[in-house]
């Protein structure tokens, strides 16, 4: 297995072309799209339109174009996986977060639709809704939220969970809330 990670601006107009160029001569097996933070809590009309367009590019256009670019090779082989990361923010519109939440909601619906369409071609698609995205930047978010730093630091654990979950249900709930699902389920039963 070969793993390729790229660090680039996913809001750049040529982001998907850059990724496709890096993939030359390789067969994509698993795509994990884990992007989309918005550190600017602003009401929609207070936000410059360019910031809104950046969020739409990051959370709507780039993942759709990336799936369109990489899925055909997976379909030709009859196997592959696509993981689209989302956020609990996608569940509802809130003041200062409406645009971010709506772009992440696109990802949820897109993942579910792709689960149906691409599943028939042998491609597992998983939409993952998380409360805390496990990135180095999440350490500060975890501390600011009253959690311990390690709550935001286990990308390897999360990645392992995602990979093992491929082929299961089309939507997964991760993060601290997801851990309580087993407890709540046991109580309800």
XYZ file of N, CA and C in Angstrom:
567
model
N 0.847 -1.168 0.000
C 0.000 0.000 0.000
C 0.891 1.230 0.000
N 0.551 2.192 -0.819
C 1.267 3.457 -0.880
C 0.335 4.556 -0.411
N 0.816 5.391 0.491
C 0.013 6.500 1.007
C 0.640 7.796 0.529
N -0.188 8.651 -0.025
C 0.274 9.952 -0.501
C -0.527 11.031 0.199
N 0.160 11.940 0.855
C -0.514 13.084 1.466
C -0.033 14.337 0.754
N -0.928 15.272 0.588
C -0.599 16.534 -0.063
C -1.041 17.678 0.827
N -0.251 18.704 0.878
C -0.621 19.907 1.601
C -0.741 21.021 0.575
N -1.973 21.468 0.335
C -2.194 22.527 -0.636
C -3.471 23.275 -0.322
N -3.629 24.410 -0.940
C -4.810 25.245 -0.743
C -5.959 24.658 -1.544
N -6.911 24.061 -0.853
C -8.036 23.421 -1.534
C -9.068 24.419 -2.040
N -8.848 25.700 -1.769
C -9.727 26.729 -2.344
C -9.154 27.276 -3.648
N -7.957 26.872 -3.996
C -7.343 27.336 -5.245
C -8.097 26.752 -6.436
N -8.287 27.537 -7.482
C -9.033 27.050 -8.653
C -8.424 25.802 -9.284
N -7.108 25.612 -9.146
C -6.440 24.468 -9.767
C -6.136 23.335 -8.780
N -6.774 23.342 -7.614
C -6.477 22.338 -6.583
C -6.699 20.914 -7.087
N -7.821 20.669 -7.719
C -8.117 19.303 -8.183
C -7.146 18.892 -9.289
N -6.805 19.825 -10.168
C -5.842 19.515 -11.224
C -4.471 19.193 -10.633
N -4.091 19.897 -9.573
C -2.818 19.629 -8.902
C -2.823 18.226 -8.298
N -3.918 17.871 -7.664
C -4.032 16.525 -7.074
C -4.011 15.467 -8.164
N -4.749 15.695 -9.239
C -4.775 14.733 -10.347
C -3.383 14.556 -10.945
N -2.618 15.643 -11.055
C -1.251 15.556 -11.585
C -0.367 14.726 -10.664
N -0.538 14.882 -9.345
C 0.233 14.099 -8.379
C -0.133 12.614 -8.448
N -1.335 12.316 -8.903
C -1.818 10.937 -8.967
C -1.392 10.225 -10.262
N -0.748 10.920 -11.168
C -0.323 10.312 -12.428
C 0.463 9.030 -12.167
N 0.051 7.955 -12.818
C 0.736 6.685 -12.674
C 0.351 5.897 -11.436
N -0.567 6.430 -10.639
C -1.024 5.738 -9.429
C -2.514 5.470 -9.541
N -2.935 4.407 -8.890
C -4.365 4.112 -8.851
C -4.902 4.527 -7.488
N -5.846 5.462 -7.459
C -6.393 5.858 -6.158
C -7.200 4.730 -5.539
N -6.929 4.456 -4.268
C -7.674 3.422 -3.561
C -8.604 4.006 -2.523
N -8.154 5.057 -1.841
C -8.948 5.676 -0.791
C -8.739 7.181 -0.830
N -9.820 7.903 -0.893
C -9.797 9.360 -0.817
C -10.435 9.767 0.497
N -9.702 10.512 1.320
C -10.250 11.077 2.549
C -10.223 12.592 2.384
N -11.404 13.206 2.303
C -11.490 14.661 2.184
C -11.830 15.215 3.563
N -10.811 15.758 4.219
C -10.954 16.253 5.582
C -10.520 17.715 5.597
N -11.401 18.581 5.168
C -11.100 20.016 5.089
C -12.364 20.789 5.419
N -12.202 22.061 5.689
C -13.396 22.870 5.804
C -13.556 23.704 7.043
N -12.497 23.977 7.777
C -12.643 24.792 8.984
C -12.946 26.244 8.638
N -13.727 26.882 9.483
C -14.026 28.308 9.338
C -13.819 28.950 10.694
N -12.733 29.679 10.833
C -12.419 30.291 12.128
C -13.076 31.649 12.309
N -13.815 32.098 11.315
C -14.430 33.426 11.396
C -15.930 33.291 11.623
N -16.353 33.418 12.844
C -17.778 33.385 13.143
C -18.328 34.779 12.833
N -19.086 34.845 11.742
C -19.652 36.123 11.298
C -21.032 35.871 10.709
N -21.937 36.792 10.948
C -23.222 36.721 10.263
C -22.989 36.863 8.767
N -23.866 36.276 7.995
C -23.691 36.194 6.552
C -23.458 37.570 5.915
N -24.259 38.559 6.249
C -24.125 39.870 5.619
C -22.902 40.641 6.097
N -22.305 40.227 7.206
C -21.092 40.871 7.708
C -19.829 40.254 7.102
N -19.991 39.173 6.424
C -18.861 38.440 5.840
C -18.642 38.930 4.409
N -17.421 39.272 4.039
C -17.167 39.624 2.635
C -17.552 38.467 1.720
N -18.118 38.766 0.590
C -18.590 37.733 -0.324
C -17.450 36.800 -0.744
N -16.227 37.295 -0.777
C -15.082 36.451 -1.145
C -14.856 35.341 -0.115
N -15.097 35.627 1.165
C -14.984 34.584 2.196
C -16.065 33.524 2.000
N -17.255 33.971 1.648
C -18.345 33.018 1.391
C -18.000 32.127 0.211
N -17.472 32.728 -0.833
C -17.091 31.946 -2.016
C -15.976 30.959 -1.684
N -15.054 31.336 -0.800
C -13.976 30.451 -0.383
C -14.538 29.210 0.320
N -15.526 29.411 1.212
C -16.144 28.269 1.901
C -16.889 27.366 0.932
N -17.564 27.964 -0.023
C -18.282 27.163 -1.022
C -17.291 26.363 -1.865
N -16.190 26.987 -2.246
C -15.158 26.281 -3.010
C -14.606 25.107 -2.191
N -14.285 25.376 -0.925
C -13.651 24.380 -0.059
C -14.562 23.208 0.274
N -15.829 23.483 0.554
C -16.727 22.453 1.078
C -17.742 21.909 0.075
N -17.838 22.535 -1.094
C -18.800 22.074 -2.091
C -18.096 21.729 -3.403
N -17.488 22.718 -4.023
C -16.929 22.515 -5.363
C -15.714 21.584 -5.384
N -14.756 21.809 -4.492
C -13.556 20.966 -4.520
C -13.859 19.497 -4.218
N -14.632 19.167 -3.171
C -14.892 17.736 -2.966
C -15.686 17.104 -4.105
N -16.636 17.838 -4.677
C -17.407 17.289 -5.803
C -16.494 17.046 -7.001
N -15.633 18.003 -7.292
C -14.708 17.848 -8.424
C -13.694 16.740 -8.172
N -13.245 16.614 -6.934
C -12.266 15.587 -6.601
C -12.862 14.188 -6.736
N -14.076 14.013 -6.257
C -14.754 12.722 -6.431
C -14.937 12.436 -7.927
N -15.331 13.449 -8.665
C -15.523 13.279 -10.115
C -14.218 12.907 -10.808
N -13.097 13.432 -10.325
C -11.802 13.158 -10.944
C -11.233 11.787 -10.568
N -11.440 11.347 -9.317
C -10.801 10.115 -8.846
C -11.683 8.872 -8.898
N -12.990 9.037 -8.817
C -13.886 7.878 -8.770
C -13.869 7.031 -10.047
N -13.697 7.601 -11.239
C -13.691 6.734 -12.422
C -12.624 5.636 -12.385
N -11.436 5.937 -11.893
C -10.390 4.909 -11.797
C -10.775 3.830 -10.791
N -11.410 4.241 -9.686
C -11.874 3.264 -8.702
C -12.959 2.382 -9.312
N -13.881 3.019 -10.041
C -14.975 2.270 -10.673
C -14.437 1.285 -11.704
N -13.417 1.684 -12.438
C -12.833 0.791 -13.446
C -12.254 -0.462 -12.804
N -11.712 -0.322 -11.590
C -11.179 -1.471 -10.857
C -12.265 -2.227 -10.093
N -13.421 -1.587 -9.898
C -14.503 -2.216 -9.153
C -14.322 -2.163 -7.656
N -13.457 -1.258 -7.185
C -13.251 -1.122 -5.739
C -12.578 0.218 -5.433
N -12.788 0.658 -4.201
C -12.197 1.908 -3.732
C -13.020 2.439 -2.579
N -12.555 3.524 -2.013
C -13.265 4.124 -0.892
C -13.138 5.633 -0.913
N -14.197 6.285 -0.507
C -14.230 7.738 -0.411
C -14.820 8.094 0.949
N -14.091 8.924 1.704
C -14.559 9.386 3.007
C -14.672 10.902 2.932
N -15.867 11.407 3.196
C -16.109 12.844 3.201
C -16.416 13.262 4.633
N -15.510 14.045 5.197
C -15.660 14.480 6.580
C -16.607 15.674 6.652
N -17.434 15.699 7.701
C -18.385 16.787 7.902
C -18.316 17.233 9.360
N -19.312 17.985 9.768
C -19.308 18.583 11.095
C -20.714 18.557 11.683
N -20.780 18.502 13.012
C -22.081 18.622 13.669
C -22.747 19.945 13.327
N -21.959 20.932 12.949
C -22.518 22.229 12.560
C -23.478 22.090 11.391
N -23.336 21.015 10.612
C -24.178 20.828 9.427
C -25.631 20.510 9.754
N -25.918 20.260 11.016
C -27.269 19.851 11.407
C -28.263 21.008 11.451
N -27.770 22.218 11.618
C -28.695 23.346 11.749
C -27.976 24.646 11.436
N -28.722 25.617 10.998
C -28.157 26.938 10.770
C -28.173 27.739 12.052
N -27.055 28.354 12.386
C -26.971 29.174 13.583
C -26.375 30.525 13.215
N -26.691 31.561 13.971
C -26.124 32.880 13.669
C -24.595 32.831 13.664
N -24.005 33.437 12.669
C -22.562 33.479 12.547
C -21.945 32.235 11.948
N -22.760 31.228 11.701
C -22.253 29.944 11.219
C -23.098 29.393 10.073
N -24.030 30.171 9.574
C -24.997 29.673 8.595
C -24.347 29.180 7.305
N -23.405 29.931 6.770
C -22.794 29.523 5.507
C -21.941 28.277 5.688
N -21.099 28.253 6.720
C -20.277 27.070 6.984
C -21.166 25.840 7.163
N -22.196 25.968 7.997
C -23.085 24.833 8.267
C -23.745 24.330 6.990
N -24.186 25.250 6.149
C -24.870 24.821 4.920
C -23.912 24.161 3.941
N -22.656 24.626 3.879
C -21.714 23.955 2.980
C -21.361 22.562 3.493
N -21.288 22.389 4.809
C -21.028 21.062 5.353
C -22.243 20.144 5.181
N -23.449 20.721 5.209
C -24.656 19.926 4.952
C -24.636 19.384 3.529
N -24.114 20.172 2.591
C -23.955 19.669 1.221
C -23.160 18.369 1.237
N -22.054 18.359 1.992
C -21.215 17.168 2.048
C -21.953 15.944 2.551
N -22.839 16.143 3.524
C -23.618 15.010 4.053
C -24.524 14.423 2.980
N -25.246 15.287 2.299
C -26.181 14.825 1.260
C -25.408 14.243 0.076
N -24.309 14.893 -0.279
C -23.474 14.397 -1.377
C -22.935 13.007 -1.061
N -22.437 12.807 0.165
C -21.911 11.497 0.553
C -22.992 10.427 0.482
N -24.172 10.760 0.956
C -25.255 9.773 0.918
C -25.637 9.424 -0.520
N -25.723 10.432 -1.372
C -26.035 10.172 -2.777
C -24.951 9.352 -3.461
N -23.689 9.686 -3.173
C -22.580 8.937 -3.757
C -22.527 7.513 -3.216
N -22.949 7.326 -1.964
C -23.017 5.982 -1.395
C -23.908 5.098 -2.263
N -25.029 5.650 -2.691
C -25.937 4.891 -3.556
C -25.352 4.707 -4.951
N -24.943 5.803 -5.577
C -24.490 5.753 -6.971
C -23.189 4.980 -7.145
N -22.188 5.289 -6.324
C -20.881 4.669 -6.501
C -20.808 3.289 -5.869
N -21.671 3.024 -4.894
C -21.701 1.703 -4.282
C -21.988 0.611 -5.293
N -22.822 0.933 -6.260
C -23.129 -0.029 -7.323
C -21.910 -0.346 -8.181
N -20.896 0.530 -8.111
C -19.679 0.353 -8.904
C -18.529 -0.227 -8.076
N -18.828 -0.607 -6.823
C -17.816 -1.194 -5.955
C -17.045 -0.197 -5.110
N -17.497 1.046 -5.081
C -16.815 2.079 -4.304
C -17.603 2.330 -3.023
N -16.950 2.146 -1.885
C -17.563 2.448 -0.598
C -17.442 3.943 -0.345
N -18.548 4.576 0.000
C -18.543 6.006 0.317
C -19.086 6.165 1.729
N -18.366 6.943 2.513
C -18.734 7.140 3.903
C -18.745 8.625 4.206
N -19.849 9.115 4.752
C -19.923 10.472 5.263
C -19.735 10.417 6.766
N -18.778 11.151 7.290
C -18.477 11.116 8.715
C -18.767 12.493 9.305
N -19.666 12.529 10.277
C -20.027 13.769 10.947
C -19.331 13.773 12.300
N -18.436 14.727 12.497
C -17.669 14.773 13.742
C -17.943 16.067 14.500
N -17.788 15.987 15.801
C -17.950 17.172 16.639
C -16.653 17.928 16.787
N -15.559 17.217 16.873
C -14.244 17.830 16.962
C -13.376 17.175 15.904
N -12.884 17.952 14.961
C -12.018 17.421 13.922
C -10.628 17.223 14.516
N -10.095 16.040 14.345
C -8.816 15.721 14.958
C -7.670 16.178 14.073
N -7.295 17.420 14.219
C -6.152 18.021 13.548
C -5.312 18.716 14.613
N -4.042 18.974 14.329
C -3.231 19.671 15.342
C -3.881 20.968 15.835
N -4.559 21.671 14.959
C -5.223 22.894 15.368
C -6.322 22.622 16.391
N -6.849 21.415 16.408
C -7.930 21.067 17.323
C -7.475 21.022 18.784
N -6.174 20.996 19.035
C -5.699 21.034 20.423
C -6.214 22.300 21.100
N -6.030 23.420 20.427
C -6.490 24.696 20.989
C -8.004 24.711 21.126
N -8.698 24.147 20.145
C -10.157 24.093 20.213
C -10.607 23.236 21.393
N -9.941 22.107 21.591
C -10.299 21.219 22.698
C -10.104 21.925 24.045
N -8.979 22.590 24.203
C -8.703 23.291 25.458
C -9.715 24.408 25.675
N -9.985 25.175 24.614
C -10.942 26.277 24.722
C -12.344 25.776 25.047
N -12.628 24.537 24.674
C -13.951 23.954 24.927
C -14.021 23.239 26.270
N -12.923 23.263 27.022
C -12.915 22.609 28.326
C -12.568 21.132 28.269
N -12.058 20.667 27.127
C -11.663 19.268 26.985
C -10.149 19.153 27.123
N -9.674 17.937 27.286
C -8.235 17.726 27.347
C -7.664 17.771 25.925
N -6.403 18.172 25.781
C -5.805 18.318 24.449
C -5.867 17.056 23.594
N -5.723 15.884 24.225
C -5.704 14.654 23.434
C -7.019 14.381 22.712
N -8.110 15.007 23.127
C -9.383 14.835 22.430
C -9.303 15.328 20.986
N -8.348 16.198 20.708
C -8.210 16.699 19.352
C -7.004 16.160 18.622
N -6.337 15.137 19.172
C -5.049 14.731 18.615
C -4.920 13.327 18.049
N -5.930 12.602 17.898
C -5.752 11.210 17.511
C -6.156 10.921 16.064
N -5.542 11.588 15.096
C -5.924 11.340 13.707
C -5.688 9.897 13.270
N -4.657 9.254 13.811
C -4.397 7.870 13.419
C -5.525 6.965 13.880
N -6.037 7.209 15.079
C -7.146 6.410 15.593
C -8.392 6.644 14.759
N -8.651 7.901 14.477
C -9.834 8.228 13.671
C -9.695 7.642 12.275
N -8.509 7.781 11.671
C -8.307 7.231 10.330
C -8.507 5.720 10.328
N -7.992 5.042 11.359
C -8.191 3.594 11.453
C -9.653 3.224 11.577
N -10.386 4.008 12.372
C -11.815 3.763 12.520
C -12.533 3.953 11.186
N -12.214 5.033 10.492
C -12.872 5.320 9.214
C -12.611 4.197 8.221
N -11.354 3.793 8.127
C -11.019 2.740 7.164
C -11.746 1.448 7.512
N -11.809 1.110 8.796
C -12.494 -0.124 9.185
C -14.005 -0.013 9.009
N -14.523 1.210 9.026
C -15.968 1.401 8.902
C -16.447 1.386 7.461
N -15.536 1.506 6.505
C -15.964 1.506 5.101
C -16.748 0.240 4.798
N -17.826 0.416 4.093
C -18.659 -0.718 3.759
C -19.805 -0.911 4.725
N -19.815 -0.147 5.805
C -20.907 -0.215 6.770
C -22.019 0.730 6.362
N -22.595 1.404 7.310
C -23.678 2.332 6.992
C -23.117 3.550 6.288
N -23.984 4.307 5.633
C -23.530 5.415 4.794
C -23.242 6.682 5.565
N -23.648 6.789 6.824
C -23.350 7.950 7.644
C -22.865 7.473 9.006
N -21.737 8.018 9.456
C -21.190 7.672 10.763
C -21.152 8.934 11.613
N -21.363 8.797 12.912
C -21.232 9.921 13.840
C -19.990 9.661 14.673
N -19.037 10.603 14.624
C -17.790 10.435 15.343
C -17.625 11.504 16.393
N -16.503 11.466 17.073
C -16.221 12.467 18.085
C -16.792 12.050 19.422
N -16.706 12.935 20.417
C -17.163 12.591 21.768
C -18.621 12.162 21.817
N -19.485 12.789 21.032
C -20.899 12.406 21.054
C -21.088 11.003 20.518
N -20.337 10.667 19.452
C -20.438 9.339 18.867
C -20.108 8.243 19.861
N -19.186 8.508 20.778
C -18.809 7.513 21.777
C -19.968 7.187 22.712
N -20.859 8.136 22.912
C -21.984 7.910 23.810
C -23.136 7.153 23.154
N -23.087 6.982 21.822
C -24.162 6.268 21.135
C -24.312 4.866 21.697
N -23.203 4.179 21.945
C -23.256 2.807 22.471
C -23.910 2.786 23.849
N -23.584 3.758 24.690
C -24.161 3.840 26.037
C -25.654 4.115 25.964
N -26.024 5.127 25.157
C -27.432 5.481 25.022
C -28.229 4.324 24.437
N -27.670 3.661 23.432
C -28.346 2.529 22.809
C -28.618 1.448 23.852
N -27.613 1.161 24.695
C -27.778 0.156 25.740
C -28.871 0.516 26.741
N -28.989 1.795 27.059
C -30.020 2.249 27.995
C -31.398 2.160 27.361
N -31.512 2.556 26.098
C -32.785 2.546 25.400
C -33.293 1.119 25.215
N -32.394 0.184 24.973
C -32.786 -1.201 24.771
C -33.344 -1.732 26.054
